[in-house]
Coordinates of C-alpha atoms in Angstrom, one line a residue:
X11 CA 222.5 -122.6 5.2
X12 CA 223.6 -119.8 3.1
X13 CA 225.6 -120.8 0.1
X14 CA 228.0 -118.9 -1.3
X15 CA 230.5 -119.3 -4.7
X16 CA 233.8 -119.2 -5.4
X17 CA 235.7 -119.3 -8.9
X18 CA 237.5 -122.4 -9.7
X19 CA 240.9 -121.2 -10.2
X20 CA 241.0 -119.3 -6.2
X21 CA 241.1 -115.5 -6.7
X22 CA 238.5 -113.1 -5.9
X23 CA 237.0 -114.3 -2.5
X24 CA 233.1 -115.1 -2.9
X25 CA 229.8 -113.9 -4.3
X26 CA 226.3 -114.9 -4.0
X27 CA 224.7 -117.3 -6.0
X28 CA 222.4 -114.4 -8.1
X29 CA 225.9 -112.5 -8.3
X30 CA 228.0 -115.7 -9.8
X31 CA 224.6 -115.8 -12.4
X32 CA 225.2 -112.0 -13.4
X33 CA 228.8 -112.6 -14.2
X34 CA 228.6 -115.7 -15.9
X35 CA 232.2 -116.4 -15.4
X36 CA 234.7 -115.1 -12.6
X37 CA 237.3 -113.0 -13.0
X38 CA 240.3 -114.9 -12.8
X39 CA 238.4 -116.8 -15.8
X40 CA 237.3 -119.5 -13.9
X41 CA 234.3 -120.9 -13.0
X42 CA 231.5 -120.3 -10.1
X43 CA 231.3 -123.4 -8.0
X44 CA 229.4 -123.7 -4.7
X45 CA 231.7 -123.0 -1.0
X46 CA 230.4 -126.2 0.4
X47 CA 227.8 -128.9 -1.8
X48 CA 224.6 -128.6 -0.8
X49 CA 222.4 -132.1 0.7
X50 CA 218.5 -132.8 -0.4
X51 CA 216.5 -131.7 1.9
X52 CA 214.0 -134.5 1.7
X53 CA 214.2 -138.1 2.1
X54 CA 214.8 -140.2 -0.9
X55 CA 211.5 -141.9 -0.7
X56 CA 209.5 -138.7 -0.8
X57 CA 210.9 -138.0 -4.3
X58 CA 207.9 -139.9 -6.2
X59 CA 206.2 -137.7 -4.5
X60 CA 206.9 -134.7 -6.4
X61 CA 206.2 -133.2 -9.9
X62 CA 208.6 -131.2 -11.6
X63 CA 208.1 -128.0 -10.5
X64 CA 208.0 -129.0 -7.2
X65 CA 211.8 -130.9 -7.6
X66 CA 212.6 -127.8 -9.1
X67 CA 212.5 -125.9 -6.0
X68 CA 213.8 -128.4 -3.4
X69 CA 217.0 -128.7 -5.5
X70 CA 217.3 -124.9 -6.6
X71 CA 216.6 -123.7 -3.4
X72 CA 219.4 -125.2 -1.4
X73 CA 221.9 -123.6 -4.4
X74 CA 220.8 -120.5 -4.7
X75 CA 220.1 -119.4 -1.4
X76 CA 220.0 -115.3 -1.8
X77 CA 216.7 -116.0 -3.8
X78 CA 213.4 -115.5 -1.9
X79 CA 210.5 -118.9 -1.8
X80 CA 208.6 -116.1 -4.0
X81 CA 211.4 -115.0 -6.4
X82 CA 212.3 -118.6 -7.0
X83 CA 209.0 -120.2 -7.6
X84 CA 208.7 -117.0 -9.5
X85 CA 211.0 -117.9 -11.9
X86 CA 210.3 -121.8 -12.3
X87 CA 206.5 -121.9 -13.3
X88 CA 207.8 -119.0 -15.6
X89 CA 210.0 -121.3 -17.0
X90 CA 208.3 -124.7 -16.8
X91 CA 204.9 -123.8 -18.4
X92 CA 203.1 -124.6 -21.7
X93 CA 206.3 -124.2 -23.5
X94 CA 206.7 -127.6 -22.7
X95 CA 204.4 -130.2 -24.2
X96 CA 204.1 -132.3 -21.9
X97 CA 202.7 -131.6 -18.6
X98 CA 205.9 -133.9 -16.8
X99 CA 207.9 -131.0 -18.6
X100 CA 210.4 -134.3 -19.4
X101 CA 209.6 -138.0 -19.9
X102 CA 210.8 -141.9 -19.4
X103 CA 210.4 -144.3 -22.3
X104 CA 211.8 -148.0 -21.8
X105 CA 213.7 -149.3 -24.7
X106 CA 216.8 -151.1 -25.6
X107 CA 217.2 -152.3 -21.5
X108 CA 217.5 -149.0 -20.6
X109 CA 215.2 -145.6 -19.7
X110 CA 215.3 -143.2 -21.8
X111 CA 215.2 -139.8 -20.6
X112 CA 213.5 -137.3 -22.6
X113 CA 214.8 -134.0 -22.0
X114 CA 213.4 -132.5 -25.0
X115 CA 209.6 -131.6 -25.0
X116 CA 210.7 -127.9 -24.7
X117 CA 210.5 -125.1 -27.5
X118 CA 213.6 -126.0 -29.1
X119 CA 213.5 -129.4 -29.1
X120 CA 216.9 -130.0 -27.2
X121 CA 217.8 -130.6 -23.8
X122 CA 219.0 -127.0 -23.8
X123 CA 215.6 -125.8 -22.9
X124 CA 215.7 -127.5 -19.1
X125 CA 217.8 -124.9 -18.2
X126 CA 217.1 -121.9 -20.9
X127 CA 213.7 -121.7 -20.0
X128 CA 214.5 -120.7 -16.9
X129 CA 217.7 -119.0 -16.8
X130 CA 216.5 -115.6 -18.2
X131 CA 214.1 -115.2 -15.3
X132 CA 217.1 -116.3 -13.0
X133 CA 219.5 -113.6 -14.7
X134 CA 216.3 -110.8 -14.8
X135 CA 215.6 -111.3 -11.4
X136 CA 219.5 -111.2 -10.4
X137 CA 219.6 -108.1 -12.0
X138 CA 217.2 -106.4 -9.8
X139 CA 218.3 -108.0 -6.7
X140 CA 221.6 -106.5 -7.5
X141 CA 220.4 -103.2 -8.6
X142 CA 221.8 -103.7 -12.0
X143 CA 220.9 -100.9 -14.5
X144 CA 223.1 -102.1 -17.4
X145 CA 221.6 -103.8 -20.2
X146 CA 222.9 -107.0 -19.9
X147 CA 224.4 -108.7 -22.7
X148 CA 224.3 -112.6 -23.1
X149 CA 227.0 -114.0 -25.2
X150 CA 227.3 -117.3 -25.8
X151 CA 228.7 -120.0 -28.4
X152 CA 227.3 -122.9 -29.5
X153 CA 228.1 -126.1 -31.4
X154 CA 224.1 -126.1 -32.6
X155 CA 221.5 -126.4 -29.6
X156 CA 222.1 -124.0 -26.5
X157 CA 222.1 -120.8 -29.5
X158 CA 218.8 -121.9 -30.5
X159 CA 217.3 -122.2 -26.8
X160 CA 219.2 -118.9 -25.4
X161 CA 217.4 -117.1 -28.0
X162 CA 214.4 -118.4 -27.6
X163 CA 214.7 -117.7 -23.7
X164 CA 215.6 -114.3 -24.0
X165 CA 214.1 -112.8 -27.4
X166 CA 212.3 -109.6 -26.4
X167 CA 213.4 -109.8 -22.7
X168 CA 213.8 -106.1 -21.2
X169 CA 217.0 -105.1 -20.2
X170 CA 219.1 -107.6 -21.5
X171 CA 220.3 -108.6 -25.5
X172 CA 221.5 -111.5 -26.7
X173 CA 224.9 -112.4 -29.3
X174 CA 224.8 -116.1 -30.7
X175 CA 228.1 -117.2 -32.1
X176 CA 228.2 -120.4 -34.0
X177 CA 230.0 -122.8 -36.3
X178 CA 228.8 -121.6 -39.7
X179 CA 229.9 -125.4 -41.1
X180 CA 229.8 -127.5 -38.4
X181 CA 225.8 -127.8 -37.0
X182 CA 222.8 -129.6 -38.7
X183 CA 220.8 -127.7 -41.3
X184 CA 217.8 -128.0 -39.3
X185 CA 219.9 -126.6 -36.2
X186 CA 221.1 -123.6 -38.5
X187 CA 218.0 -122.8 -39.6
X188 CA 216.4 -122.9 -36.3
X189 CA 219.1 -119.9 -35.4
X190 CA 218.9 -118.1 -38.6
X191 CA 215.2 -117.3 -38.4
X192 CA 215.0 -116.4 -34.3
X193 CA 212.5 -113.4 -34.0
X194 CA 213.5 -110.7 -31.7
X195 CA 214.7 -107.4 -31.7
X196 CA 217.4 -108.2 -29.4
X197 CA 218.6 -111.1 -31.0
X198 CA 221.7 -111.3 -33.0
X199 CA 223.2 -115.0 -34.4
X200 CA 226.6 -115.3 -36.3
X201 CA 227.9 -117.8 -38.5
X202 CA 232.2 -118.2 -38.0
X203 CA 234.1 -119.6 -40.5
X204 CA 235.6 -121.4 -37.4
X205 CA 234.7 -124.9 -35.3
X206 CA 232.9 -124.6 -31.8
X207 CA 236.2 -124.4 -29.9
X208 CA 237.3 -121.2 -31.9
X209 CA 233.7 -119.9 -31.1
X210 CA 234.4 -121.1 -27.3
X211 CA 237.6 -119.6 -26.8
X212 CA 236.6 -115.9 -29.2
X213 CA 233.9 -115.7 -26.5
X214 CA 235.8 -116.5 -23.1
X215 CA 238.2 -114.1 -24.1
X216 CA 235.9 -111.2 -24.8
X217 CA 234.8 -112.1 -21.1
X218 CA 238.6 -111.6 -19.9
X219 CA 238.5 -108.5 -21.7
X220 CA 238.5 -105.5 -19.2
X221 CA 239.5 -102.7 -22.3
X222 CA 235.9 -104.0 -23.8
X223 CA 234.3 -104.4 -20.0
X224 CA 234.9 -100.5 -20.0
X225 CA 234.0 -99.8 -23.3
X226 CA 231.0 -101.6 -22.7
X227 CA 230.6 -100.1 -19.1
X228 CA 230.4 -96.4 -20.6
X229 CA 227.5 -97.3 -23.0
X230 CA 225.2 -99.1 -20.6
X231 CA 225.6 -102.8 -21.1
X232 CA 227.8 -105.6 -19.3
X233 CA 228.2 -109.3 -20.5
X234 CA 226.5 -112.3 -19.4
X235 CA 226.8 -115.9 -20.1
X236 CA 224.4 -118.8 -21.1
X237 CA 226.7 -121.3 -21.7
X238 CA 227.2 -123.9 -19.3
X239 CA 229.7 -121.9 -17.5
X240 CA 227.1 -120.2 -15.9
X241 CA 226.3 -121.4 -12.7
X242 CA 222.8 -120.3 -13.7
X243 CA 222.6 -123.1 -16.4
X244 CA 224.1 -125.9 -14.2
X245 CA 221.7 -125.8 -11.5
X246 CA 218.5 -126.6 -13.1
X247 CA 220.1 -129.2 -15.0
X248 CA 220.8 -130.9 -11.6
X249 CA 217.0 -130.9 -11.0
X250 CA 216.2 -133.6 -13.8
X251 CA 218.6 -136.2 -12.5
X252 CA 216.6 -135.8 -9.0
X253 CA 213.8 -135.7 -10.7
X254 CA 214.4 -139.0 -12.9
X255 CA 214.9 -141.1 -9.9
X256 CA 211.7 -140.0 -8.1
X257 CA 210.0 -141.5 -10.9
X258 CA 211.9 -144.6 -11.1
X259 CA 210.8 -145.1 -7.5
X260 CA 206.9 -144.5 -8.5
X261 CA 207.3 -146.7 -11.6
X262 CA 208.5 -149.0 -8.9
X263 CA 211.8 -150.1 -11.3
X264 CA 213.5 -149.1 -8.1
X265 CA 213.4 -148.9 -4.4
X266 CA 215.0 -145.7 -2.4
X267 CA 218.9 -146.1 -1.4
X268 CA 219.2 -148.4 -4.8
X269 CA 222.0 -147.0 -7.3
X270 CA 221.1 -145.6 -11.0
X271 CA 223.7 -145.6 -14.0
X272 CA 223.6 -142.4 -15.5
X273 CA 224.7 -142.2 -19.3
X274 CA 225.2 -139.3 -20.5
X275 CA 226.3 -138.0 -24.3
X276 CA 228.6 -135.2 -23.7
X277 CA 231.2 -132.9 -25.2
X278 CA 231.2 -129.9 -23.2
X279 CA 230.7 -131.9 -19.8
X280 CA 227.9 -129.6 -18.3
X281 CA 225.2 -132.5 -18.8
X282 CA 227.2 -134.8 -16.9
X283 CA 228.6 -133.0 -14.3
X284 CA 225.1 -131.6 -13.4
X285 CA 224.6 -135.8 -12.6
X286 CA 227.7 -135.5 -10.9
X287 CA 226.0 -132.8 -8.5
X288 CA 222.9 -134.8 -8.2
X289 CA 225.1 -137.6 -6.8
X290 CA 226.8 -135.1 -4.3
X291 CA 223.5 -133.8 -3.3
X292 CA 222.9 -137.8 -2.0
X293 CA 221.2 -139.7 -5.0
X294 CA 222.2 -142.9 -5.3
X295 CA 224.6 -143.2 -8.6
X296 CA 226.1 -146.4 -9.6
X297 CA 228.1 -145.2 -13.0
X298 CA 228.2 -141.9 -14.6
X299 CA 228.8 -143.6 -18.3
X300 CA 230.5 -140.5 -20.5
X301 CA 229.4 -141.1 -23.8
X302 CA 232.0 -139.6 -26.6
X303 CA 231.6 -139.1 -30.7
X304 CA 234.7 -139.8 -32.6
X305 CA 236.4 -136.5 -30.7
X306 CA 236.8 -138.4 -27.6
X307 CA 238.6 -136.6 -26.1
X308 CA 236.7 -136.8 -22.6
X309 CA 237.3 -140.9 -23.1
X310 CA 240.8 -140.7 -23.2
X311 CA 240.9 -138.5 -20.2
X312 CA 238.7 -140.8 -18.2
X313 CA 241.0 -143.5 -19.5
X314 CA 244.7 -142.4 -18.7
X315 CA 243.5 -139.4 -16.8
X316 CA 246.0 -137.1 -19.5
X317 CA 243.4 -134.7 -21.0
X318 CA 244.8 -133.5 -24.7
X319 CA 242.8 -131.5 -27.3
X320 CA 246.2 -131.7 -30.0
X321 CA 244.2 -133.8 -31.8
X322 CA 242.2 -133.7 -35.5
X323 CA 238.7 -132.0 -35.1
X324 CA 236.1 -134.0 -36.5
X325 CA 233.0 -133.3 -37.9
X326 CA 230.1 -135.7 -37.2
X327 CA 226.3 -136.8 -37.2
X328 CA 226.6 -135.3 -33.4
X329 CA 227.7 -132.0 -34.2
X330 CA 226.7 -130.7 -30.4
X331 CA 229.5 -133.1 -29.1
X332 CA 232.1 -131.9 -31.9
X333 CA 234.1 -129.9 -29.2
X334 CA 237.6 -131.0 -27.8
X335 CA 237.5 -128.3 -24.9
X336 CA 235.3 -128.8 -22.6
X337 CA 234.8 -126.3 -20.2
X338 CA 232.7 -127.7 -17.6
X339 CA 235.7 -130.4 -17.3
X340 CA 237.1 -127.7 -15.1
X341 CA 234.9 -127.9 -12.2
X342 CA 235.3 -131.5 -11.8
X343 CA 238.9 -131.4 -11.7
X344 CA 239.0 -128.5 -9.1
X345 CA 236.7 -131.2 -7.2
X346 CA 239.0 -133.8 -7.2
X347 CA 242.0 -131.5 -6.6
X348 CA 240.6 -131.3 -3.3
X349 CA 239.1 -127.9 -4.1
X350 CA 242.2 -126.1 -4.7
X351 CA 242.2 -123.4 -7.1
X352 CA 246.1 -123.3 -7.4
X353 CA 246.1 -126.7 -8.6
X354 CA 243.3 -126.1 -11.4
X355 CA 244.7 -123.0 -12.1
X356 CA 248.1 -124.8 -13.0
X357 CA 246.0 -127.6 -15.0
X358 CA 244.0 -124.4 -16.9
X359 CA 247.6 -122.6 -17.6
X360 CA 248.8 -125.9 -19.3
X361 CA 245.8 -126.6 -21.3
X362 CA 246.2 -122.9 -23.0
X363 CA 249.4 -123.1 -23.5
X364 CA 250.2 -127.0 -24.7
X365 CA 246.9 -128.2 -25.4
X366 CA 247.0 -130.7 -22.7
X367 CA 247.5 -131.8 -18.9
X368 CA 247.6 -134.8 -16.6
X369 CA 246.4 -135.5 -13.6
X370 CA 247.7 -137.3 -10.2
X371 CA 247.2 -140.9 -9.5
X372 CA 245.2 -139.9 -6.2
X373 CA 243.0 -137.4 -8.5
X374 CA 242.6 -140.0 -11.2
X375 CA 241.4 -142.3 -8.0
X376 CA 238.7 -139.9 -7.1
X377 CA 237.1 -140.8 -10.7
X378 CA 235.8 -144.1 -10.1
X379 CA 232.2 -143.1 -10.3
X380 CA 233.0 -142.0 -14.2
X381 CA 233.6 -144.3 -16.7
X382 CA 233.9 -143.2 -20.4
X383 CA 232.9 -145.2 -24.2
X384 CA 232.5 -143.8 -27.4
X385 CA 230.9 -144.4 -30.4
X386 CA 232.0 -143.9 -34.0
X387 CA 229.9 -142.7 -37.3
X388 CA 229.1 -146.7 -38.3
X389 CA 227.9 -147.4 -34.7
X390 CA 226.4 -144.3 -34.0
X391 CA 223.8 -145.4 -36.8
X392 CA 223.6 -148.8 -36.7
X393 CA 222.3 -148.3 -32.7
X394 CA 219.7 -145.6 -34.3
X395 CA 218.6 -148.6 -36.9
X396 CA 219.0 -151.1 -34.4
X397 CA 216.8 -149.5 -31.6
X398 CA 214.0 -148.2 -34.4
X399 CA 213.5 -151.9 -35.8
X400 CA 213.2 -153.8 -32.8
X401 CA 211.6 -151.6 -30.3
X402 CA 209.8 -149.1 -32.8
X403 CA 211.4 -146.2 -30.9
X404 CA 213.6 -143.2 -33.1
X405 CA 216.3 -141.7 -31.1
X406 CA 218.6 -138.9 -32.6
X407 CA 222.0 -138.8 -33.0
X408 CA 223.8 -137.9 -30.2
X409 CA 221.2 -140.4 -27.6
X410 CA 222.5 -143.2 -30.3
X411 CA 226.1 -142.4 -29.2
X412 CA 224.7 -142.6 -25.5
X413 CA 222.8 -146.4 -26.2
X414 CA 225.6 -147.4 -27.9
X415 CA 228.7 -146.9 -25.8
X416 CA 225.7 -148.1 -22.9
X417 CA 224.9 -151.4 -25.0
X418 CA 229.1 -151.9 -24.9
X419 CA 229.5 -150.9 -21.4
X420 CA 226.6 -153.9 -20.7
X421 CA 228.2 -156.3 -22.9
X422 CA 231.7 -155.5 -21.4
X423 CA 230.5 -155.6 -17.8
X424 CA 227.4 -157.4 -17.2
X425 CA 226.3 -154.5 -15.1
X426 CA 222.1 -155.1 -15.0
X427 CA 221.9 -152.1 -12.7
X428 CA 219.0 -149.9 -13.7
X429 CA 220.1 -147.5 -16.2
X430 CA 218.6 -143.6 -17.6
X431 CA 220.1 -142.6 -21.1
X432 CA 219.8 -139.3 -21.4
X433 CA 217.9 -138.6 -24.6
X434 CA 219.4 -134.9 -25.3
X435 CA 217.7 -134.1 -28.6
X436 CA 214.7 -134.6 -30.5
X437 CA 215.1 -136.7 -33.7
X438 CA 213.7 -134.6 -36.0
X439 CA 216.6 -132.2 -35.1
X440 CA 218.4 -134.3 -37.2
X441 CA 216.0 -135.8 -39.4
X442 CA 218.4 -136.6 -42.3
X443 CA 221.2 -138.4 -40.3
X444 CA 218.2 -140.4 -38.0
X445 CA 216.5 -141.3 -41.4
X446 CA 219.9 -142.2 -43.4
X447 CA 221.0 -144.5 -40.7
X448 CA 217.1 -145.9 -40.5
X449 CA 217.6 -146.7 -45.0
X450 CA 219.5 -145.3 -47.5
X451 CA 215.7 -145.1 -49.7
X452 CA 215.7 -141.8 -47.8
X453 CA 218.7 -140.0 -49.3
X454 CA 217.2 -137.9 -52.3
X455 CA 214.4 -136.3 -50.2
X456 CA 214.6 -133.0 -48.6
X457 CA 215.0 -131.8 -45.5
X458 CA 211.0 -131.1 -44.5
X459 CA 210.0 -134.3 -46.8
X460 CA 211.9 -135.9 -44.5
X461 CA 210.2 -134.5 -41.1
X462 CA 207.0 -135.9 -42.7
X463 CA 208.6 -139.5 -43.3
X464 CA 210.0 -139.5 -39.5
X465 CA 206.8 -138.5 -38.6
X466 CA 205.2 -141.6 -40.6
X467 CA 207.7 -144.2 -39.1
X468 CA 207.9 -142.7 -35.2
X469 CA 204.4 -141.8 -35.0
X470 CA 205.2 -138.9 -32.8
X471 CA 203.5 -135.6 -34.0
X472 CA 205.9 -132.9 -35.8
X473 CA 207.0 -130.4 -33.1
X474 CA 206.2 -127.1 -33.3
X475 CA 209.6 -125.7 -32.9
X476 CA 210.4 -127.7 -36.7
X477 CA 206.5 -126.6 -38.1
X478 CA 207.6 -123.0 -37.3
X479 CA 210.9 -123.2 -39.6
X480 CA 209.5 -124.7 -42.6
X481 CA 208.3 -121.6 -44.4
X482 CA 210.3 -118.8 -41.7
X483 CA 212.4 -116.0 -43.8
X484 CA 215.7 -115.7 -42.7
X485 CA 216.5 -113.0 -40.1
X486 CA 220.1 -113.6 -39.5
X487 CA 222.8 -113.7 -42.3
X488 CA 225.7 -112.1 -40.8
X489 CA 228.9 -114.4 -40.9
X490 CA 232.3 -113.5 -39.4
X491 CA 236.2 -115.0 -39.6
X492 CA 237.0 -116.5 -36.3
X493 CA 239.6 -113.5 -35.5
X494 CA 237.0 -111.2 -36.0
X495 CA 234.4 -112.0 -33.7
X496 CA 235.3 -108.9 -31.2
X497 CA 235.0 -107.0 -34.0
X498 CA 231.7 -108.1 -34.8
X499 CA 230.2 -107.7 -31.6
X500 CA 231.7 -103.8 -31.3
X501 CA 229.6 -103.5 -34.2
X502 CA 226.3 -104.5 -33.1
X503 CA 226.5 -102.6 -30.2
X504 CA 227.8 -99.6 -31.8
X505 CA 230.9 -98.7 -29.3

């Protein structure tokens, strides 16, 4: 079955799926979605059958259906390779009652590198399949861990370049410095004085912006998104939530047709809505648990189904959830509007202009899958200490707000259903908050004497991605006022 996509808000008819990658975002600024939800093509059973790779291409291959068996497996043991270490590319640790899914054995440490790794070589590929001779331009923003792994998936990449915006006081200084020193001649990072949501929005509108399209146009180069817009992101996210409950099966913690609670720290929403798709492709899925910081935004959404960013932005320990508008909110909604784009488009209108929108009763019924929880700044690190002294096992930051709105959600429920935290950060991205929360003996040392304290306490090797940083120059100093970033990026590229 050939699948084709369509934007979220109902104008511009359909493209194919290495098309909807190229453009990042559709024209009518919403986002690529598939016509029609694709099924596995395999029976749940089979699933412990297969490594990653291998789930890789039975999930990928029903979405993106204009790629050849060659240009797809092409792009995935591109991507899924020694960059990872660990051969499973992601692993499951028990702790706490729960399984902890590590999504980040990549080069960057974060979750961001499931999809990262492979979306260059998805985008590169599009390109040729599309006869594309612009250089293509990825622009992205990021609240501290996609800007890290979108540089390090497309540094040096021919034909394309890539512009990093991000919150110059709002992302860990082990995040920042990550950016700051990204080799590359095509790289660029910039600092706002801003939050992520004036980062967000700066960028989506430079996408709407046809003046700077043709500006662009007439020297060579078009945009291109890796944010979780792109459908190009989503997709292999999908493939780990498959993945995860294949191995449940082979550990035997479950048998095939049995439901899995997902729990999922969030504040963007592509994470979780990739689970979303997993359960639309046919895996079981008991509860998708939303897991907020204090900007909880997606938790009061979930709970009176009104979603409202007019609210105080807050700055926490889990500065990759400090975002209160949450783009890939958008394709769920168009889902439970019964696919119609007027509808979202009507929700979208509102959110622009008032900051908020509700939703119908019968939408707000189509939600029971999804239940939300969040964790404040006190519980976020008593769960870190909690989990470290009686299980031995460090989690960061933003996993703690995941175990902790799941420990509440247990206590509250008595659900005992088999649960997957997904564990979206290493914690020696950020050491000091993970090692504060562990004993306040740790809050004189610096930043790297820390990394070699959590390495004494987890026993879990420094990662190369933090080894690399130590002693790196900085490469990237520029820094920008949010209403400048169009500016900014006219000036790298000379137009």
């Amino acid at each position: 079955m050939n699948i084709m996509y369509k934007s979220t808000r109902g104008n511009g008819g359909t493209v194919t799926a290495s098309e909807a990658i190229l453009k990042g975002l559709a024209e009518d600024g919403g986002l690529f979605v598939p016509e029609k939800m694709p099924k596995l093509p395999v029976e749940l059973a089979e699933l412990s059958n297969f490594d990653y790779r291998e789930t890789a291409y039975i999930v990928m291959k029903e979405f993106l259906t204009d790629f050849s068996k060659e240009e797809l497996k092409n792009c995935i043991n591109n991507a899924y390779d020694s960059k990872f270490d660990t051969e499973n590319i992601c692993e499951l640790k028990e702790a706490d009652g729960a399984y902890f899914l590590e999504l980040f054995h990549g080069a960057t440490i974060a979750f961001k590198d499931m999809a990262l790794s492979i979306l260059p070589h998805l985008l590169t590929t599009s390109a040729r399949k599309n006869n594309v001779k612009n250089k293509i331009i990825i622009l992205t923003a990021t609240s501290g861990d996609t800007g890290k792994a979108a540089l390090a998936g497309f540094a040096d990449v021919e034909g394309t370049g890539i512009i990093v915006f991000y919150p110059k006081h709002g992302v860990s200084k082990i995040q920042e410095k990550q950016m700051i020193t990204q080799k590359g001649d095509n790289t660029y990072v910039v600092g706002i004085e801003g939050n992520f949501d004036d980062a967000q929005t700066g960028v989506k509108n430079m996408f709407g912006n046809k003046e700077l399209a043709k500006a662009m146009a007439e020297k060579g180069y078009q945009f291109s998104s890796a944010n979780s817009i792109n459908i190009g992101r989503l997709v292999p996210q999908v493939v780990y939530y498959v993945y995860t409950y294949g191995q449940l099966l082979k550990k035997g913690a479950i048998k095939a047709g049995e439901p899995v609670n997902y729990i999922v720290p969030t504040g963007n929403f592509g994470n979780i809505l990739a689970a979303y798709y997993a359960k639309m492709m046919g895996i079981p899925v008991g509860k998708l648990i939303c897991a907020s910081n204090e900007n909880k935004v997606l938790f009061d959404f979930f709970e009176s189904g009104t979603y409202d960013r007019n609210r105080e932005f807050i700055l926490t320990s889990s500065p990759s959830m400090d975002i209160l508008i949450s783009s890939n909110l958008e394709r769920l909604i168009y889902s439970i509007a019964g696919e119609d784009g007027k509808v979202t488009s009507e929700f979208m209108k509102e959110l622009a202009e008032n900051g908020a929108y509700t939703i119908s009763e019968d939408m707000k019924s189509k939600l029971d899958c999804f239940c939300g929880g969040y964790c404040d700044e006190s519980k976020t690190a008593d769960t870190i200490k909690r989990i470290y002294e009686n299980d031995g096992y460090v989690i960061d930051t933003h996993t703690a707000v995941a175990a902790g709105v799941y420990a509440d959600y247990r206590k509250e429920t008595g659900d005992n259903t088999v649960s997957v935290i997904a564990s979206t950060a290493s914690p020696y991205k950020f050491t000091r908050s993970v090692m504060n929360a562990i004993s306040n003996e740790y809050d004189k040392a610096e930043d790297f004497e820390l990394v070699d304290m959590l390495c004494e306490i987890s026993k879990v090797k420094v990662p190369n991605a933090i080894e690399e940083i130590r002693t790196a120059p900085v490469l990237h100093d520029r820094v920008c006022d949010k209403s400048k970033m169009q500016e900014t990026v006219e000036d790298i590229l000379g137009l």
